[in-house]
Amino acid sequence: MSHALTQLLWPAVIVTVMVIAVEFLAGRVRLGVRRGTISICIGLGLLIFGSALSVVGPRNPLLRVPPLNRPLTRVFLRERICLSGGAFFLACGIIWRVAAVIGHRDVKSLRRKCRRTADELSSAQEVLNSIVRSSVSGVMILDTVRDEAGIVVDFRCRFMNDEAEQMLNRKASVLLGEPLLQRVPCIKTEGLLFEAVNVLETRRPFRDERCCSQDGREKWFQIAIVKHGDGLITTFTDVSRRKRTEEELRRTRRHDALTDLASRPLLIDRVAQAITRRKRLPEYTFAVLLLDLDRFKIINDSLGHEIGDQLLISVANRLRANLREIDMPSRIGGEHVPSRLGGDEFVVLLDGIADARASMIVAERLQDALGQPYIIEGHEVTTSASIGIVTSDGEYERPEDVLRDADTAMYQAKNTGKARSVIFDERMHKEVLERLTLEKELRQATEEQGFMLNYQPIVTLETLALKGFEALIRWPHPRRGIVPPDKFIGLSEELGLIIPIGEWVLREAGERLQEWRERRPGGLLSMTVNLSKKQLMYPDLISFVAGVIKQFGIDPPSFVLEVTESMIMDDIDELTPVLAGLREMGVRLAMDDFGTGHSSLSFLHKVPMDILKIDRSFIMRSGKADRYDAIIQAIVQLAHNLDMEVVAEGVETPEQVALLKSLNCDFGQGYFFSRPLKESDAAEVVANDERFRKAA
Ligand code: C2E
Ligand code: MG
Ligand code: MG
């Protein structure tokens, strides 16, 4: 049995070794035969051979199956070996084949993937190359150069694109592989070496704009540096043109186009710096002068805008020249900044000026300089400046506040005679605050119609009977008490509030007139209402008055509207149709405060009026100087000649009453008869006007 096994094992081992050798060689030599195929072929061959033996064997007596007790015949053995060897080979081959097919498929797909990735990589590489080559930015790949201690001391250029060559104005052949610091010195001067080392150490990219002086020219580059291995990739774009445009824009914004002085933003900036410096260094002081040219509007309107512009340029030049010459002993750095705010308004920041007195001296010198005549296109032009001065003693927080106060002081200078300098003080500040509060309260009062009317009787001088009333507005204020009209009418005109206020007065007075006329024996009574210029200019005035007349059923001639000479004088052509329109409606017009304006008596011929009110200042002086009596007499006669009635204002004494009577004046109004009355008191007078006769 052991012999048989040995006989069976040896051929099997030999065959296996052969197969392995063949397969190995096939795999190595790449016969083109697929792995496992040879094994399958050999296995099949052996199986066929073994089968043939098993067919041929039984016919051959030699080959007949040996009895159990006889040793195995050779044929029988070979048949067994062939069959088992064939089966073994076949099994191995199939396993090999299956494994090869599976492996091959994986390998194939892996190979395909690799090929695709390689393709993609190479196309990406191409794209990258084209981007880098066609880029408008310069690109450089730099290797570091380190000293023995490992410290970066320089860079070597490994790659640079065409644009980099152009921007640096150096050929790649000169730079590649060479230390850069010597050849591109701005790396060192602009601190780029430090930034580059920082990128290497921190891996944080760097991006900034730097101005590099190159071959004697300044160029601005936008530079980006990123770490790449132990080196860097740097891209840089020439942004010089953009920078120049930005600079130009900044300059235009910060400089006045006409005079090339600093403009408002730059001035605000410099004043803000001065405020900050003042807080840090208490010994530092500054002042701001706000100059407004006097009569500039007249020059501009009469000689034309071109001459106006030339004048502004000359003023700017004189400012510049005079500020250059002035020495300021207590200056801490800085320089004076002359600027133009717009129109004919200039501001000078006196940076480091000693005190208010020194500012005043500068202001006077500037005034002297600006006040000298200018010769512009053959015209001799003269102007002067009103100057408002603010010093840093005010401990300001915001530049806008400095300018606001300088403006207030400048207006003060204008109002007190022009060509003057005024230093802003606390009192002015209080006035400004006061005005702001008043504005707020007046707006509120207008909204709430928080006003009241007083009524001052107008008396017929001959009979001493009540003729009518003048409605006079009052503002009952919770804190200020009863505010008289001269304290708020001007402000309400400025704020445009006079329109709603005036409409309220017209309605209120109209309603009272109608109410009192019904109570009055004979129904004769007039109501006089004051109008302001803004109201006269208001296009809806005529229709509003018509509405009031209609609403209360007023007899139009009993409704009197008062205007002053000065109101009409400047705009006589524009306002005459409005006055005519009111008269057409039947309403009567009175010329208030006559004699205080600058009009001549001939003025009365031009303007259609029904009543003339002689101003209080004439009545006051009457009886004391004959001259005034004569003037009053002339006015009364003239008015009568023009079919006008005459009211004397401010009648305070019985002598005045007697004189006015003797001069044929029709009516009187004044404290002698009555002060302006509350509504209820006025209503009593309507019912009984005996008091005027008793008073006389
Ligand atoms: P006006 O129209 O000349 O009014 C007469 C002013 O003289 C009133 O002052 C009156 O109180 C005052 N007055 C009257 N008689 C005498 C007198 O004998 N002696 C003295 N010293 N003064 C006398 P008031 O009420 O303060 O008004 C001042 C001005 O305010 C008015 O001057 C008028 O121009 C204006 N005004 C009053 N109410 C209104 C209004 O409703 N609208 C407009 N736009 N202005 C008004
Ligand atoms: Mg009046
Ligand atoms: Mg008056």
XYZ file of C-alpha atoms and ligand atoms in Angstrom:
744
model
C 0.000 0.000 0.000
C 2.789 2.434 0.884
C 4.560 1.530 -2.326
C 1.452 2.269 -4.345
C 1.073 5.595 -2.593
C 4.663 6.553 -3.295
C 4.190 5.626 -6.909
C 1.075 7.771 -7.059
C 2.594 10.727 -5.185
C 5.737 11.153 -7.209
C 4.143 11.693 -10.604
C 1.632 14.014 -8.931
C 4.403 16.090 -7.405
C 6.351 16.181 -10.683
C 3.242 17.172 -12.639
C 2.397 19.875 -10.096
C 5.892 21.297 -10.178
C 5.815 21.304 -13.950
C 2.482 23.015 -13.990
C 3.667 25.653 -11.560
C 6.808 26.158 -13.579
C 4.828 26.443 -16.813
C 2.370 28.835 -15.270
C 5.176 30.872 -13.751
C 6.978 31.018 -17.051
C 3.765 31.803 -18.859
C 3.122 34.631 -16.422
C 6.646 35.927 -16.616
C 7.377 35.473 -20.227
C 3.907 36.582 -21.226
C 3.239 34.024 -23.825
C 0.075 35.677 -24.512
C -1.747 32.742 -23.014
C -4.009 33.557 -20.194
C -3.155 32.357 -16.753
C -4.880 29.022 -15.895
C -5.561 28.167 -19.563
C -2.469 25.923 -19.745
C -3.508 24.131 -16.572
C -6.973 23.569 -17.969
C -5.489 22.271 -21.232
C -3.090 19.945 -19.435
C -5.920 18.807 -17.086
C -8.202 18.106 -20.035
C -5.392 16.279 -21.884
C -4.702 14.088 -18.888
C -8.395 13.381 -18.397
C -8.735 12.348 -22.042
C -5.632 10.223 -21.815
C -6.741 8.677 -18.549
C -10.181 7.959 -20.029
C -8.542 6.387 -23.070
C -6.537 4.114 -20.811
C -9.626 3.155 -18.884
C -11.301 2.250 -22.185
C -8.332 0.415 -23.674
C -7.219 -1.168 -20.374
C -10.039 -3.800 -19.852
C -9.583 -5.313 -23.366
C -5.982 -5.904 -22.817
C -5.584 -8.839 -20.509
C -2.472 -7.245 -19.226
C -4.458 -4.332 -18.389
C -7.359 -6.076 -16.813
C -8.298 -5.067 -13.361
C -6.075 -7.029 -11.057
C -7.575 -9.266 -8.451
C -7.580 -7.921 -5.053
C -4.644 -9.850 -3.856
C -2.434 -8.953 -6.890
C -0.360 -5.789 -7.022
C -1.603 -2.997 -9.188
C -0.652 -3.174 -12.797
C 1.291 -0.305 -14.427
C -1.538 0.484 -16.787
C -4.010 0.660 -14.019
C -1.666 2.958 -12.192
C -1.114 5.258 -15.152
C -4.854 5.494 -15.762
C -5.398 6.500 -12.161
C -2.575 8.985 -12.226
C -3.752 10.514 -15.465
C -7.345 10.841 -14.269
C -6.492 12.259 -10.865
C -3.735 14.475 -12.324
C -6.147 15.674 -15.018
C -8.787 16.451 -12.422
C -6.231 18.281 -10.324
C -4.953 20.316 -13.270
C -8.421 21.114 -14.416
C -9.448 22.273 -10.940
C -6.284 24.350 -10.554
C -6.720 25.822 -14.006
C -10.326 26.744 -13.402
C -9.510 28.342 -10.033
C -6.590 30.173 -11.607
C -8.688 31.293 -14.500
C -11.517 32.552 -12.313
C -9.036 34.356 -10.119
C -7.301 35.783 -13.177
C -10.545 36.951 -14.713
C -11.617 38.643 -11.495
C -8.151 40.125 -10.936
C -7.875 41.131 -14.532
C -11.168 42.954 -14.369
C -10.026 44.878 -11.290
C -6.691 45.610 -12.795
C -8.335 46.674 -16.002
C -10.696 49.081 -14.268
C -7.868 50.319 -12.122
C -5.753 50.863 -15.169
C -8.629 52.692 -16.876
C -9.042 54.877 -13.851
C -5.355 55.606 -13.730
C -5.338 56.499 -17.387
C -8.326 58.827 -16.934
C -6.747 60.497 -13.927
C -3.506 60.885 -15.819
C -5.416 62.426 -18.744
C -7.224 64.761 -16.427
C -4.024 65.655 -14.714
C -2.272 66.446 -17.921
C -5.196 68.520 -19.214
C -5.358 70.362 -15.882
C -1.648 70.888 -16.165
C -2.146 72.296 -19.644
C -4.939 74.589 -18.474
C -2.801 75.719 -15.586
C 0.113 76.334 -17.875
C -2.040 78.393 -20.240
C -3.511 80.336 -17.328
C -0.111 81.070 -15.904
C 1.342 81.977 -19.288
C -1.572 84.109 -20.429
C -2.177 85.661 -16.992
C -2.113 89.428 -16.702
C -0.446 88.883 -13.360
C 3.164 88.025 -12.942
C 3.680 84.561 -11.437
C 6.915 83.339 -9.856
C 7.763 80.123 -8.087
C 10.507 80.748 -5.591
C 12.784 78.432 -3.697
C 14.196 79.550 -0.414
C 17.878 80.156 0.124
C 18.840 79.471 3.717
C 22.081 80.112 5.545
C 23.865 77.511 7.643
C 21.597 78.204 10.595
C 18.555 77.493 8.377
C 17.460 81.094 8.251
C 15.926 82.288 5.001
C 18.263 84.856 3.521
C 17.141 85.001 -0.078
C 15.010 83.375 -2.764
C 15.799 81.756 -6.051
C 13.366 81.910 -8.900
C 12.446 78.496 -10.270
C 9.783 79.704 -12.659
C 8.412 82.997 -13.906
C 5.864 83.780 -16.614
C 6.197 86.360 -19.381
C 4.146 88.902 -17.485
C 6.500 88.681 -14.519
C 9.385 89.365 -16.882
C 7.647 92.438 -18.208
C 6.560 93.755 -14.842
C 9.969 93.357 -13.292
C 11.627 94.452 -16.518
C 14.058 91.542 -16.160
C 14.548 88.559 -18.483
C 13.821 85.120 -17.064
C 17.280 84.070 -18.251
C 18.762 86.653 -15.858
C 16.605 85.770 -12.873
C 16.043 82.018 -13.031
C 18.126 80.163 -10.502
C 19.726 83.368 -9.242
C 19.377 84.986 -5.789
C 16.641 87.584 -6.070
C 17.391 90.246 -3.468
C 20.134 91.901 -5.468
C 18.199 91.853 -8.703
C 14.756 92.844 -7.341
C 15.669 95.162 -4.457
C 12.105 96.232 -3.625
C 11.625 92.809 -2.028
C 13.801 94.122 0.754
C 12.828 97.770 0.824
C 9.093 97.116 0.926
C 9.379 94.567 3.701
C 8.368 91.747 1.376
C 11.213 89.544 2.635
C 9.729 89.736 6.095
C 6.243 88.962 4.764
C 7.566 86.034 2.710
C 9.344 84.528 5.713
C 6.151 85.000 7.679
C 4.196 83.064 5.047
C 6.766 80.267 5.198
C 6.573 80.062 8.955
C 2.859 80.506 9.502
C 1.561 79.064 6.173
C -0.829 82.016 6.218
C -1.080 83.589 2.730
C -0.086 87.234 2.314
C -2.021 89.699 0.177
C -1.439 93.422 -0.024
C -0.656 96.350 -2.269
C 2.857 97.778 -2.215
C 4.492 100.646 -3.976
C 7.839 99.632 -5.387
C 10.356 101.998 -6.805
C 11.758 100.296 -9.821
C 14.373 101.714 -12.154
C 13.550 105.151 -10.792
C 9.780 104.805 -11.364
C 7.137 104.159 -8.758
C 4.853 101.263 -9.437
C 2.027 99.842 -7.378
C 1.694 96.063 -7.232
C -1.009 93.912 -5.769
C 1.002 91.040 -4.342
C -0.128 87.605 -3.143
C 2.266 85.073 -1.604
C 1.401 81.490 -0.690
C 3.579 78.707 0.632
C 4.496 75.954 -1.809
C 6.618 73.147 -0.401
C 9.638 74.828 1.131
C 9.250 77.702 -1.261
C 6.645 80.210 -2.320
C 4.355 80.986 -5.180
C 3.952 84.687 -5.640
C 1.610 86.506 -7.999
C 1.699 90.221 -8.561
C -0.401 92.557 -10.654
C 0.514 96.061 -11.722
C -2.241 98.272 -10.242
C -0.412 101.570 -10.769
C -3.065 102.942 -13.126
C -5.905 102.113 -10.748
C -3.945 103.632 -7.894
C -3.328 106.788 -9.894
C -7.061 107.064 -10.686
C -7.952 106.461 -7.047
C -5.446 109.063 -5.990
C -6.858 111.479 -8.544
C -10.398 110.813 -7.312
C -9.338 111.221 -3.718
C -7.647 114.450 -4.618
C -10.721 115.763 -6.419
C -12.900 114.805 -3.525
C -10.535 116.369 -1.058
C -9.793 119.472 -3.090
C -12.096 122.115 -4.398
C -12.144 121.946 -8.188
C -12.280 125.725 -8.702
C -9.708 126.984 -6.210
C -7.727 123.801 -5.489
C -8.047 124.553 -1.783
C -8.980 121.720 0.542
C -12.646 120.767 0.252
C -15.093 120.053 3.064
C -14.177 116.340 3.591
C -10.478 117.116 3.899
C -11.140 120.037 6.213
C -13.430 117.933 8.412
C -10.703 115.318 8.521
C -8.061 117.823 9.563
C -10.273 119.476 12.176
C -11.055 116.009 13.581
C -7.314 115.345 13.835
C -6.821 118.684 15.576
C -9.583 117.833 18.084
C -7.956 114.474 18.820
C -4.533 116.039 19.193
C -5.934 118.676 21.514
C -7.311 115.939 23.779
C -3.934 114.200 23.894
C -1.795 117.311 24.261
C -3.491 120.021 26.317
C -0.763 122.507 25.333
C -1.754 122.149 21.674
C -4.332 124.695 20.513
C -6.032 125.394 17.236
C -8.597 127.777 15.797
C -11.011 127.712 12.897
C -11.868 130.828 10.911
C -15.000 130.786 8.775
C -14.897 133.517 6.152
C -17.870 134.634 4.102
C -17.360 137.192 1.372
C -19.547 140.269 1.708
C -21.452 141.391 -1.395
C -20.332 138.349 -3.372
C -23.873 137.676 -4.601
C -24.147 141.196 -5.965
C -20.799 140.868 -7.781
C -21.777 137.475 -9.149
C -25.187 138.654 -10.330
C -24.023 141.947 -11.780
C -20.673 141.010 -13.364
C -21.446 137.407 -14.224
C -20.457 134.026 -12.889
C -17.130 133.911 -14.708
C -15.901 136.996 -12.926
C -17.386 135.583 -9.722
C -15.309 132.426 -10.230
C -12.172 134.452 -10.943
C -12.767 136.402 -7.759
C -13.052 133.188 -5.737
C -9.788 131.921 -7.247
C -8.049 135.203 -6.375
C -9.403 135.073 -2.834
C -8.088 131.504 -2.507
C -4.662 132.591 -3.742
C -4.517 135.457 -1.270
C -5.511 133.120 1.556
C -2.789 130.668 0.574
C -0.137 133.354 0.280
C -1.000 135.006 3.587
C -1.165 131.804 5.566
C 2.258 130.808 4.301
C 3.819 133.992 5.645
C 2.339 133.881 9.112
C 4.595 132.610 11.883
C 3.001 131.052 14.923
C 5.305 130.930 17.917
C 3.399 128.310 19.847
C 2.846 125.878 17.024
C 3.238 122.186 17.596
C 3.765 120.782 14.117
C 0.904 120.845 11.639
C 0.175 123.372 8.935
C -2.648 125.823 8.391
C -5.316 124.485 6.078
C -7.230 126.943 3.925
C -10.330 125.367 2.413
C -13.470 126.260 0.501
C -16.762 124.960 1.818
C -18.705 126.046 -1.244
C -20.089 129.273 -2.671
C -18.235 132.192 -1.138
C -17.545 130.421 2.156
C -13.949 129.669 3.097
C -12.594 128.040 6.230
C -9.074 128.186 7.577
C -7.830 125.755 10.170
C -5.089 127.511 12.132
C -3.205 124.492 13.317
C -1.230 125.190 16.473
C -2.190 128.852 16.810
C -1.431 130.250 20.275
C -4.782 131.636 21.446
C -7.878 133.652 20.543
C -5.844 136.864 20.328
C -3.416 135.340 17.828
C -6.388 134.030 15.794
C -7.860 137.508 15.778
C -4.572 138.944 14.473
C -4.539 136.349 11.680
C -8.193 137.100 10.879
C -7.435 140.810 10.624
C -4.450 140.190 8.354
C -6.607 138.020 6.116
C -9.289 140.674 6.098
C -6.721 143.278 5.046
C -5.438 141.029 2.293
C -8.885 140.105 0.975
C -10.110 143.693 1.176
C -7.548 144.969 -1.380
C -9.103 145.599 -4.811
C -8.985 142.803 -7.408
C -8.543 143.498 -11.097
C -10.456 140.849 -12.986
C -10.795 141.045 -16.756
C -10.450 144.793 -16.638
C -12.949 145.229 -13.802
C -11.872 146.519 -10.440
C -13.741 144.460 -7.887
C -13.696 144.967 -4.153
C -15.058 142.695 -1.482
C -14.498 142.059 2.186
C -14.908 139.091 4.473
C -16.965 138.561 7.597
C -15.109 136.089 9.782
C -16.369 133.842 12.550
C -13.649 132.453 14.836
C -13.774 129.357 17.007
C -10.880 128.347 19.239
C -10.071 124.983 20.753
C -10.967 126.360 24.205
C -14.492 125.136 23.428
C -13.303 121.512 24.022
C -15.130 120.192 20.987
C -15.945 116.581 20.246
C -16.943 116.782 16.581
C -15.612 118.906 13.691
C -19.208 119.632 12.613
C -19.793 121.407 15.927
C -16.722 123.571 15.376
C -18.008 124.623 11.953
C -21.518 125.218 13.295
C -20.213 127.608 15.944
C -17.871 129.311 13.482
C -20.928 129.828 11.282
C -22.862 131.373 14.165
C -19.976 133.745 14.917
C -19.679 134.607 11.219
C -23.393 135.519 11.069
C -22.896 137.637 14.126
C -20.056 139.422 12.269
C -22.319 139.937 9.248
C -25.233 141.189 11.308
C -23.071 143.667 13.164
C -21.786 145.497 10.129
C -19.827 143.045 7.912
C -16.052 143.074 7.233
C -15.585 142.133 10.865
C -14.276 139.201 12.864
C -16.221 137.775 15.775
C -15.000 135.143 18.202
C -17.606 132.567 19.119
C -18.452 132.535 22.804
C -20.702 130.711 25.226
C -23.412 133.325 24.934
C -23.727 132.638 21.229
C -23.796 128.958 21.940
C -26.669 129.500 24.347
C -28.464 131.576 21.751
C -28.078 128.819 19.200
C -29.430 126.248 21.633
C -32.232 128.580 22.593
C -33.143 129.072 18.970
C -33.157 125.328 18.340
C -35.510 124.785 21.276
C -37.724 127.633 20.148
C -37.900 126.132 16.661
C -38.994 122.807 18.060
C -41.622 124.342 20.290
C -42.924 126.591 17.524
C -43.392 123.627 15.208
C -45.327 121.879 17.937
C -47.460 124.942 18.695
C -48.254 125.314 14.989
C -49.336 121.699 14.781
C -51.541 122.073 17.853
C -52.732 125.572 16.887
C -51.574 126.720 20.294
C -51.890 130.471 19.645
C -54.393 133.131 20.637
C -55.446 136.483 19.254
C -55.597 139.795 21.063
C -57.742 142.527 19.596
C -56.720 146.186 19.717
C -59.555 148.652 19.126
C -59.355 151.194 16.315
C -61.395 154.282 17.089
C -63.032 156.871 14.816
C -61.356 160.073 15.961
C -64.261 162.341 15.201
C -66.949 160.417 17.083
C -64.660 158.414 19.372
C -66.724 155.357 18.491
C -65.276 151.905 17.930
C -64.445 151.406 14.275
C -63.008 147.922 14.495
C -60.097 145.830 15.788
C -56.628 144.815 14.747
C -56.062 141.133 15.459
C -52.643 140.597 17.043
C -51.292 137.122 17.594
C -49.855 135.828 20.894
C -48.212 132.518 21.746
C -49.157 131.377 25.260
C -46.111 129.338 26.269
C -46.053 127.110 29.372
C -42.509 128.258 30.334
C -42.000 131.574 28.583
C -45.416 133.076 29.347
C -47.205 135.031 26.617
C -44.717 135.307 23.737
C -45.234 138.507 21.635
C -45.300 138.224 17.806
C -41.946 139.917 17.195
C -40.309 137.015 19.060
C -41.632 134.292 16.759
C -43.145 135.684 13.544
C -39.686 136.138 11.944
C -38.690 132.602 12.918
C -41.969 131.153 11.660
C -41.319 132.900 8.327
C -37.879 131.327 8.130
C -39.278 127.901 8.945
C -42.200 128.258 6.538
C -44.626 127.931 9.463
C -46.111 131.345 8.799
C -48.451 129.871 6.177
C -50.379 127.586 8.569
C -50.110 130.170 11.374
C -51.365 132.962 9.078
C -54.256 130.825 7.873
C -55.244 130.116 11.456
C -55.210 133.890 12.213
C -57.340 134.694 9.138
C -59.926 132.056 10.042
C -60.034 132.953 13.727
C -60.283 136.745 13.078
C -62.891 136.203 10.362
C -65.046 134.131 12.683
C -64.829 136.760 15.478
C -65.644 139.556 13.050
C -68.854 137.895 11.985
C -69.812 136.964 15.544
C -69.275 140.515 16.855
C -70.902 142.223 13.899
C -74.116 140.416 14.728
C -74.003 141.781 18.273
C -73.093 145.316 17.295
C -75.819 147.932 16.873
C -75.838 148.844 13.196
C -73.546 145.912 12.445
C -70.647 148.179 11.562
C -67.316 146.739 12.559
C -64.034 145.989 10.803
C -61.356 143.438 11.502
C -57.753 144.019 10.518
C -55.336 141.131 10.034
C -51.575 141.420 9.519
C -50.056 139.524 6.613
C -46.425 138.565 6.216
C -44.465 138.657 2.958
C -44.316 134.881 2.762
C -48.119 134.812 2.883
C -48.376 137.374 0.092
C -46.050 135.258 -2.030
C -48.087 132.139 -1.313
C -50.115 131.284 -4.414
C -53.166 130.066 -2.465
C -53.617 133.258 -0.428
C -56.441 134.748 -2.537
C -58.457 131.545 -2.614
C -57.926 131.039 1.116
C -59.197 134.539 1.969
C -62.170 133.983 -0.376
C -62.867 130.729 1.494
C -62.850 132.474 4.899
C -65.210 135.196 3.633
C -67.560 132.581 2.299
C -67.350 130.312 5.330
C -68.341 133.031 7.837
C -70.501 135.139 5.512
C -68.267 138.185 5.980
C -69.021 141.485 4.268
C -65.691 141.805 2.364
C -65.018 145.576 2.962
C -65.087 144.946 6.721
C -62.169 142.569 6.372
C -58.890 144.549 6.226
C -55.519 143.029 5.381
C -52.378 144.864 6.502
C -49.081 144.819 4.683
C -45.969 146.939 5.212
C -44.081 149.051 2.712
C -40.852 147.092 3.103
C -42.738 143.896 2.354
C -43.853 145.081 -1.061
C -41.037 147.396 -2.053
C -38.518 144.819 -3.365
C -41.047 142.743 -5.262
C -43.547 145.360 -6.265
C -44.110 143.951 -9.774
C -44.708 140.463 -8.486
C -46.957 141.485 -5.600
C -49.123 144.182 -7.201
C -51.321 141.560 -8.953
C -51.815 139.722 -5.648
C -52.903 142.929 -3.926
C -55.175 143.743 -6.864
C -56.680 140.242 -6.652
C -57.489 140.719 -2.971
C -59.082 144.086 -3.638
C -61.162 142.688 -6.451
C -62.712 140.389 -3.916
C -63.863 143.494 -2.026
C -61.409 143.054 0.833
C -59.686 146.298 1.874
C -55.925 146.725 2.108
C -54.020 148.778 4.671
C -50.452 150.010 4.454
C -49.040 149.306 7.927
C -46.204 151.209 9.672
C -46.182 153.819 6.934
C -43.057 155.984 7.025
C -40.672 153.379 8.372
C -39.853 151.899 4.978
C -37.638 153.673 2.515
C -40.356 154.293 0.019
C -41.162 157.709 -1.250
C -44.645 159.058 -1.126
C -44.913 158.387 -4.854
C -44.922 154.720 -3.917
C -48.537 155.136 -2.837
C -49.536 155.926 -6.435
C -48.280 152.599 -7.636
C -49.791 150.305 -5.031
C -53.544 149.977 -4.666
C -54.372 150.656 -0.981
C -57.479 151.681 0.937
C -56.080 152.590 4.327
C -52.786 154.106 5.409
C -51.499 153.542 8.950
C -49.021 156.197 10.065
C -46.274 154.563 12.080
C -46.088 155.020 15.816
C -42.674 156.733 15.596
C -44.303 159.804 13.960
C -47.170 159.974 16.419
C -44.744 159.600 19.313
C -42.811 162.692 18.238
C -45.866 164.732 17.312
C -46.585 167.818 19.407
C -42.886 168.061 20.317
C -41.419 169.104 16.997
C -43.382 170.968 14.380
C -41.560 169.075 11.676
C -43.358 165.841 12.613
C -46.740 167.525 12.815
C -46.134 168.808 9.316
C -45.151 165.337 8.069
C -48.291 163.830 9.602
C -50.378 166.532 8.012
C -48.753 165.911 4.606
C -49.321 162.170 4.865
C -52.987 162.648 5.823
C -53.557 165.031 2.939
C -51.805 162.830 0.439
C -53.767 159.773 1.585
C -57.041 161.643 1.339
C -56.099 162.856 -2.127
C -55.600 159.219 -3.067
C -58.963 158.248 -1.532
C -57.367 156.473 1.369
C -58.433 156.525 4.990
C -55.766 157.259 7.604
C -55.178 155.471 10.894
C -52.700 156.894 13.410
C -50.844 154.087 15.256
C -49.509 154.299 18.810
C -51.796 157.046 20.086
C -50.939 157.351 23.757
C -51.977 160.804 24.932
C -55.060 163.102 24.749
C -52.822 165.755 23.106
C -52.041 163.364 20.309
C -55.763 162.683 19.913
C -56.460 166.397 19.709
C -53.661 167.015 17.215
C -54.697 164.119 14.996
C -58.263 165.332 15.039
C -57.121 168.803 14.025
C -55.051 167.275 11.203
C -58.136 165.473 9.900
C -56.794 162.018 10.650
C -59.669 159.525 10.417
C -58.870 156.884 13.003
C -56.646 156.303 16.003
C -55.231 153.143 17.541
C -53.110 153.040 20.666
C -52.781 152.576 24.401
C -54.668 155.830 24.954
C -57.809 154.060 23.809
C -56.932 150.519 24.715
C -54.136 147.980 24.814
C -54.695 144.839 22.753
C -57.526 142.964 24.533
C -58.339 139.373 25.277
C -61.204 138.002 23.229
C -63.741 138.285 26.073
C -62.731 141.889 26.863
C -62.886 142.829 23.197
C -66.391 141.326 23.030
C -67.453 143.676 25.867
C -66.103 146.684 23.971
C -68.126 145.590 20.954
C -71.284 145.762 23.040
C -70.371 149.072 24.664
C -67.752 151.466 23.308
C -68.606 154.357 25.637
C -65.202 154.055 27.304
C -63.413 155.793 24.396
C -65.569 158.888 24.688
C -65.013 158.944 28.439
C -61.259 158.574 27.964
C -61.162 161.555 25.651
P -48.271 146.182 14.076
O -49.109 145.579 13.028
O -47.711 147.532 13.813
O -49.074 146.119 15.392
C -49.102 147.100 16.282
C -48.173 146.844 17.394
O -48.014 148.033 18.149
C -48.723 145.815 18.371
O -47.637 145.134 18.926
C -49.350 146.669 19.441
O -49.417 146.016 20.684
C -48.394 147.832 19.498
N -49.070 149.031 19.969
C -50.364 149.433 19.746
N -50.601 150.591 20.317
C -49.450 150.963 20.933
C -49.090 152.118 21.710
O -49.871 153.036 21.959
N -47.806 152.191 22.148
C -46.940 151.199 21.893
N -45.683 151.312 22.382
N -47.241 150.107 21.174
C -48.499 150.011 20.711
P -47.604 143.589 18.858
O -48.938 143.033 19.148
O -46.466 143.184 19.693
O -47.312 143.318 17.368
C -46.116 143.605 16.838
C -46.120 143.300 15.394
O -46.269 141.934 15.138
C -47.291 143.900 14.665
O -47.045 145.219 14.411
C -47.339 143.080 13.432
O -46.419 143.580 12.474
C -46.874 141.756 13.912
N -48.022 140.859 14.065
C -48.893 140.808 15.072
N -49.796 139.832 14.841
C -49.494 139.300 13.638
C -50.082 138.269 12.830
O -51.107 137.677 13.148
N -49.485 138.002 11.648
C -48.380 138.660 11.237
N -47.830 138.323 10.098
N -47.801 139.626 11.967
C -48.369 139.947 13.157
Mg -50.405 145.892 11.991
Mg -48.148 148.844 12.734
